[in-house]
Coordinates of C-alpha atoms in Angstrom, one line a residue:
M60 CA -72.9 102.8 111.9
N61 CA -74.2 105.3 114.4
F62 CA -76.6 108.0 113.2
E63 CA -76.9 109.7 116.6
L64 CA -75.4 113.1 117.1
T65 CA -73.0 113.6 120.1
K66 CA -74.2 115.6 123.1
E67 CA -71.9 118.5 122.0
Q68 CA -73.3 118.5 118.5
E69 CA -76.9 118.6 119.8
M70 CA -76.1 121.4 122.2
T71 CA -74.5 123.5 119.4
R72 CA -77.4 122.8 117.1
K73 CA -79.9 123.9 119.7
M74 CA -77.9 127.0 120.5
V75 CA -77.7 128.1 116.9
R76 CA -81.4 127.3 116.3
D77 CA -82.4 129.5 119.2
F78 CA -80.1 132.3 118.0
A79 CA -81.5 132.0 114.4
E80 CA -85.1 132.0 115.6
D81 CA -84.7 134.9 118.1
V82 CA -82.2 137.2 116.2
I83 CA -82.1 136.4 112.5
K84 CA -85.6 135.2 111.6
P85 CA -87.4 138.5 112.7
R86 CA -85.2 140.4 110.2
A87 CA -85.1 137.9 107.3
I88 CA -87.7 139.7 105.2
E89 CA -86.1 143.1 105.7
I90 CA -82.6 141.7 104.9
D91 CA -83.9 140.4 101.6
T92 CA -86.1 143.3 100.7
D93 CA -83.5 146.0 101.5
A94 CA -80.6 143.9 100.2
H95 CA -79.0 144.7 103.6
F96 CA -75.9 142.9 104.9
P97 CA -76.6 142.4 108.6
E98 CA -73.1 143.3 110.0
D99 CA -74.4 143.5 113.6
I100 CA -75.7 139.9 113.4
F101 CA -72.3 138.7 112.3
K102 CA -70.7 140.4 115.2
E103 CA -73.1 138.6 117.5
M104 CA -72.4 135.3 115.7
G105 CA -68.7 136.0 116.3
Q106 CA -69.2 136.5 120.0
L107 CA -71.1 133.2 120.2
G108 CA -68.1 131.5 118.6
L109 CA -70.0 130.4 115.5
L110 CA -67.3 131.7 113.1
G111 CA -64.7 129.5 114.7
I112 CA -66.6 126.2 115.1
P113 CA -64.4 123.9 113.0
F114 CA -61.0 125.4 114.1
P115 CA -58.9 124.4 117.2
E116 CA -59.0 126.4 120.3
E117 CA -55.3 127.3 119.9
Y118 CA -56.4 129.4 116.9
G119 CA -59.3 131.0 118.5
G120 CA -61.8 128.4 117.4
S121 CA -64.4 126.2 119.2
D122 CA -62.6 122.9 118.5
G123 CA -65.7 121.5 116.8
D124 CA -65.9 119.2 113.8
T125 CA -67.3 119.5 110.3
I126 CA -70.6 117.9 111.3
T127 CA -71.2 120.5 114.0
Y128 CA -70.4 123.3 111.6
A129 CA -72.8 121.8 108.9
L130 CA -75.5 121.7 111.5
A131 CA -74.9 125.4 112.3
V132 CA -75.1 126.3 108.6
E133 CA -78.4 124.4 108.2
E134 CA -80.0 126.1 111.2
I135 CA -79.0 129.6 110.0
G136 CA -80.0 128.8 106.4
R137 CA -83.4 127.6 107.6
V138 CA -84.4 131.1 108.6
C139 CA -82.3 133.3 106.2
G140 CA -80.5 132.1 103.1
S141 CA -78.6 135.4 102.8
T142 CA -77.1 135.1 106.3
G143 CA -76.5 131.4 105.8
L144 CA -74.6 132.0 102.6
S145 CA -72.3 134.7 104.0
Y146 CA -71.7 132.5 107.1
A147 CA -70.8 129.5 105.0
A148 CA -68.5 131.5 102.8
A149 CA -66.8 133.2 105.7
V150 CA -65.8 129.9 107.3
S151 CA -65.4 127.4 104.4
L152 CA -63.9 129.7 101.8
G153 CA -62.5 132.6 103.8
S154 CA -60.9 131.1 107.0
S155 CA -60.5 127.4 106.2
P156 CA -57.8 127.8 103.5
I157 CA -55.6 129.7 106.0
Y158 CA -56.1 126.9 108.5
Y159 CA -55.5 124.1 105.9
F160 CA -52.5 125.6 104.2
G161 CA -51.3 128.7 106.2
T162 CA -48.0 129.0 108.0
E163 CA -47.9 129.4 111.7
Q164 CA -47.3 133.1 111.3
Q165 CA -50.3 133.4 108.9
K166 CA -52.5 131.5 111.3
Q167 CA -51.5 133.8 114.2
E168 CA -51.9 137.0 112.1
F169 CA -55.0 136.2 110.1
L170 CA -56.8 133.0 111.3
I171 CA -57.1 133.8 115.0
P172 CA -59.0 137.1 114.6
L173 CA -61.3 135.4 112.1
A174 CA -62.1 132.4 114.3
K175 CA -62.7 134.7 117.2
G176 CA -65.2 136.6 115.1
E177 CA -63.3 139.9 115.0
G178 CA -63.9 140.0 111.3
L179 CA -64.9 138.1 108.2
A180 CA -62.8 136.5 105.5
S181 CA -63.4 136.3 101.7
F182 CA -62.0 134.1 98.9
G183 CA -61.5 135.6 95.5
L184 CA -61.5 132.9 92.8
T185 CA -64.1 133.7 90.1
E186 CA -63.2 136.1 87.3
P187 CA -65.3 137.5 84.4
N188 CA -63.7 134.9 82.1
A189 CA -62.9 132.2 84.7
G190 CA -65.9 130.7 86.5
S191 CA -66.3 126.9 86.1
D192 CA -62.9 127.0 84.2
A193 CA -60.9 128.2 87.2
G194 CA -57.7 127.2 85.3
G195 CA -58.4 130.1 83.0
T196 CA -57.5 132.6 85.8
R197 CA -56.0 135.8 84.3
T198 CA -55.1 137.7 87.4
K199 CA -51.3 137.8 87.6
A200 CA -48.9 138.0 90.5
E201 CA -45.3 139.0 89.7
L202 CA -42.5 138.6 92.3
K203 CA -40.5 141.8 92.6
G204 CA -37.9 141.7 95.4
D205 CA -39.6 140.7 98.6
H206 CA -43.1 141.5 97.4
Y207 CA -45.6 140.2 94.9
V208 CA -47.4 142.7 92.7
I209 CA -50.9 141.6 91.8
N210 CA -53.0 142.8 88.9
G211 CA -56.4 141.5 87.8
E212 CA -60.2 141.4 88.5
K213 CA -62.4 139.2 90.5
C214 CA -66.2 139.1 90.4
W215 CA -69.1 137.7 92.5
I216 CA -67.0 137.5 95.6
T217 CA -69.0 136.8 98.8
N218 CA -68.3 139.1 101.8
A219 CA -65.4 141.0 100.2
E220 CA -66.7 144.4 101.2
Y221 CA -66.9 143.4 104.8
A222 CA -63.8 141.2 104.9
R223 CA -60.8 141.6 107.2
S224 CA -58.7 139.8 104.6
I225 CA -59.2 138.4 101.1
T226 CA -57.4 135.4 99.7
V227 CA -57.2 135.7 95.9
T228 CA -55.8 133.3 93.3
A229 CA -53.4 134.6 90.6
V230 CA -51.1 133.2 88.0
S231 CA -47.6 133.3 89.4
G232 CA -45.6 131.5 86.7
K233 CA -45.4 128.7 84.2
R234 CA -44.9 124.9 84.8
E235 CA -42.6 122.9 82.7
D236 CA -45.5 121.7 80.5
G237 CA -46.4 125.3 79.8
K238 CA -49.5 125.4 82.0
N239 CA -50.0 128.2 84.4
I240 CA -48.9 128.0 88.0
I241 CA -51.8 129.4 90.1
S242 CA -51.0 130.5 93.6
A243 CA -53.1 132.0 96.4
F244 CA -52.3 135.2 98.3
I245 CA -53.7 136.7 101.5
I246 CA -54.4 140.4 101.0
P247 CA -55.3 142.4 104.1
K248 CA -58.3 144.8 103.8
D249 CA -57.4 148.4 102.8
T250 CA -54.2 147.3 101.0
P251 CA -53.5 150.1 98.4
G252 CA -54.5 149.3 94.9
M253 CA -57.4 146.9 95.9
K254 CA -60.8 148.4 95.0
I255 CA -63.9 146.7 96.2
T256 CA -67.4 147.6 95.0
S257 CA -70.8 145.8 95.2
P258 CA -72.6 146.8 92.0
Y259 CA -74.8 143.7 91.6
E260 CA -78.6 143.6 91.8
K261 CA -79.4 140.0 92.6
M262 CA -82.4 137.8 92.2
G263 CA -81.9 136.0 95.6
V264 CA -79.6 135.9 98.7
R265 CA -79.9 139.6 98.4
G266 CA -78.6 140.3 101.9
S267 CA -75.4 138.4 101.3
N268 CA -72.6 140.8 100.2
T269 CA -71.4 140.1 96.6
S270 CA -68.5 142.2 95.4
E271 CA -66.3 143.0 92.5
I272 CA -62.6 143.3 93.2
I273 CA -60.2 145.3 91.0
L274 CA -56.5 144.8 91.7
E275 CA -54.1 147.4 90.4
D276 CA -50.4 147.0 91.3
V277 CA -51.4 145.5 94.7
K278 CA -48.2 144.8 96.7
V279 CA -48.2 142.0 99.2
P280 CA -45.2 140.6 101.1
K281 CA -44.0 137.2 99.7
E282 CA -44.7 135.8 103.2
N283 CA -48.4 136.2 102.3
I284 CA -48.4 133.5 99.7
L285 CA -50.7 130.7 101.0
G286 CA -49.3 127.2 101.2
D287 CA -47.2 125.7 98.4
P288 CA -46.8 128.4 95.6
D289 CA -46.9 125.6 93.0
K290 CA -50.0 123.9 94.4
G291 CA -52.5 126.8 94.7
F292 CA -54.8 125.1 92.2
K293 CA -55.0 121.8 94.1
Q294 CA -55.3 123.7 97.4
F295 CA -58.4 125.6 96.3
L296 CA -59.9 122.5 94.8
Y297 CA -59.6 121.0 98.3
T298 CA -61.1 124.2 99.7
L299 CA -64.0 123.9 97.3
D300 CA -64.6 120.3 98.3
G301 CA -65.1 121.4 101.9
G302 CA -67.1 124.4 100.8
R303 CA -69.6 122.2 99.0
I304 CA -70.5 120.5 102.2
S305 CA -71.5 123.9 103.7
I306 CA -73.4 124.9 100.6
A307 CA -75.2 121.6 100.8
A308 CA -76.0 122.1 104.4
L309 CA -77.4 125.6 103.6
A310 CA -79.6 123.9 100.9
V311 CA -80.9 121.5 103.4
G312 CA -81.9 124.4 105.7
I313 CA -83.8 126.1 102.9
A314 CA -85.4 122.8 101.9
Q315 CA -86.5 122.1 105.5
A316 CA -87.9 125.6 105.8
S317 CA -89.9 125.0 102.6
L318 CA -91.3 121.8 104.0
D319 CA -92.1 123.3 107.4
R320 CA -94.0 126.2 105.8
A321 CA -95.9 124.0 103.3
L322 CA -96.9 121.4 105.9
A323 CA -98.2 124.1 108.3
Y324 CA -100.1 125.9 105.6
A325 CA -101.6 122.6 104.3
K326 CA -103.0 121.8 107.7
E327 CA -104.4 125.2 108.1
R328 CA -105.8 126.0 104.7
Q329 CA -109.4 124.8 104.2
Q330 CA -110.9 123.9 100.8
F331 CA -114.1 121.9 100.1
G332 CA -114.8 121.7 103.8
Q333 CA -111.5 120.2 105.0
P334 CA -107.7 121.0 105.3
I335 CA -105.9 120.6 102.0
S336 CA -103.5 118.3 103.8
K337 CA -106.3 115.7 103.6
F338 CA -106.0 115.6 99.8
Q339 CA -103.8 113.0 98.3
A340 CA -102.3 115.3 95.7
I341 CA -101.0 117.5 98.6
Q342 CA -99.9 114.6 100.7
F343 CA -97.8 113.1 97.9
K344 CA -96.0 116.5 97.4
L345 CA -95.3 116.7 101.2
A346 CA -94.1 113.1 101.3
D347 CA -91.7 113.6 98.5
M348 CA -90.4 116.8 100.0
A349 CA -89.9 115.1 103.4
M350 CA -88.1 112.2 101.8
E351 CA -85.7 114.3 99.8
V352 CA -84.9 116.6 102.7
E353 CA -83.9 113.7 104.8
L354 CA -81.9 112.1 102.1
A355 CA -80.1 115.3 101.4
R356 CA -79.3 115.8 105.1
N357 CA -77.9 112.3 105.4
M358 CA -75.6 112.9 102.4
V359 CA -74.4 116.1 104.0
L360 CA -73.6 114.4 107.3
K361 CA -71.9 111.5 105.6
A362 CA -69.6 113.9 103.6
A363 CA -68.9 115.9 106.7
W364 CA -68.1 112.6 108.6
L365 CA -65.7 111.5 105.9
K366 CA -63.9 114.8 106.1
D367 CA -63.7 114.6 109.9
Q368 CA -62.2 111.1 109.6
G369 CA -59.5 112.2 107.2
K370 CA -61.0 110.1 104.4
N371 CA -61.5 111.2 100.7
F372 CA -64.8 113.1 100.5
T373 CA -64.5 114.7 97.0
K374 CA -67.2 112.5 95.4
E375 CA -69.5 112.6 98.5
S376 CA -69.3 116.4 98.8
A377 CA -70.3 116.7 95.2
Y378 CA -73.2 114.2 95.8
A379 CA -74.3 116.3 98.7
K380 CA -74.0 119.7 97.0
L381 CA -75.7 118.5 93.8
F382 CA -78.6 116.6 95.5
A383 CA -79.2 119.1 98.3
S384 CA -79.2 122.2 96.1
E385 CA -81.6 120.6 93.6
T386 CA -83.8 119.4 96.5
A387 CA -83.9 122.9 97.9
F388 CA -85.1 124.3 94.6
R389 CA -87.7 121.6 94.2
S390 CA -88.9 121.9 97.7
A391 CA -89.3 125.7 97.5
N392 CA -91.1 125.3 94.2
Q393 CA -93.6 122.8 95.7
A394 CA -94.1 125.0 98.8
I395 CA -95.2 127.8 96.5
Q396 CA -97.5 125.4 94.6
I397 CA -99.1 124.2 97.9
H398 CA -99.6 127.8 99.0
G399 CA -101.3 128.7 95.7
G400 CA -101.6 132.4 95.1
Y401 CA -100.3 133.2 98.6
G402 CA -97.1 131.5 97.8
Y403 CA -96.3 134.1 95.2
M404 CA -96.6 136.9 97.8
R405 CA -93.5 138.1 99.6
E406 CA -95.0 138.0 103.1
Y407 CA -95.4 134.2 103.0
E408 CA -91.6 133.9 102.4
V409 CA -91.6 130.7 100.3
E410 CA -91.0 132.8 97.2
R411 CA -87.8 134.0 98.8
F412 CA -86.8 130.4 99.5
L413 CA -87.0 129.7 95.8
R414 CA -85.0 132.7 94.8
D415 CA -82.3 131.9 97.4
A416 CA -82.2 128.2 96.5
K417 CA -81.5 128.9 92.8
L418 CA -78.0 130.3 93.6
L419 CA -77.0 127.0 95.3
E420 CA -77.3 125.2 91.9
I421 CA -74.8 127.7 90.5
G422 CA -72.3 128.8 93.2
E423 CA -69.3 126.7 94.3
G424 CA -69.5 124.7 91.1
T425 CA -72.7 124.4 89.1
S426 CA -74.8 121.3 89.1
E427 CA -73.2 120.4 85.7
I428 CA -69.7 120.7 87.3
Q429 CA -70.8 118.5 90.2
R430 CA -71.9 115.8 87.7
M431 CA -68.5 116.1 86.0
V432 CA -66.7 115.7 89.4
I433 CA -68.8 112.7 90.2
A434 CA -68.1 111.1 86.8
R435 CA -64.4 111.6 87.2
Q436 CA -64.5 110.0 90.6
L437 CA -66.2 107.1 89.0
G438 CA -63.2 106.8 86.6
C439 CA -65.0 108.0 83.5

């Protein structure tokens, strides 16, 4: 086993960290307070090649691996959970399915501009009545001649309002056993009949765009069906496995930020004539936080490594997502406790870390769903 990062991975991490510190961090409070999606920041990220890290150069990418991409997500998430979430969703959920399952024509038309950072991508899976039960999808796609006509509704979709293309899931037929066939379709932005609004007032990750999509007789060419029409469900399960690695990496970033702030404050804050970092009660909190952050990071890197090696990573990505997201919430909560009354104030930022971290226990499969995935992988 080799726990060292490669020279290229270290260089990318440093580049992303510098960008995050210099460009994103000074605006993080404003992004959260104003619930403002920083479109200009994403254009800069695209110019730096961050939106194409895990894709080959022939498709406009940087020819990096999953580990490098996870490191980038962590560094962005460490300064701004909102920007980190939209970044992770754009790459893992938006662009990756086109790379995994798309035809050469689809990669040329849709993936290359996304990897080059010329736009964002979005993935529309969740519906008002189909969240954890993705098999309960009600959006329907009917083949009429050389087009599919899609009708339905999607909710809580990240980046949709700013996306260049949106991949949506829809029921396209019935299997022999009577169950629905769920397929995925790439819909270009501004396709007639697709209405995108962002009506949500969120607790956290407020600067990440979250949209509702209404599809009314949306016509897409049959060439826009993604991958095997009969295996859309399996395809997006694989997509979610990969996405869980990035959400876990984002959680590690938030957990690390919580630890950094708590440690710095504990060394600075004086009570009873000495820094509170000298009190065992505070030391134990910091020790637990440091241990859990490191364990979470190692789990993320292992899952990413397995993916890069072409090995099965379903269980490990669930481990990573579950443990890292719960670690992020615990770490942020402890950071607030260490800050005392100041931790409850917006200017100290740790309260934002808690609000942002909570979503990570819900999105891309709740903590309960992760435990179900793990149990099934154990053969239960």
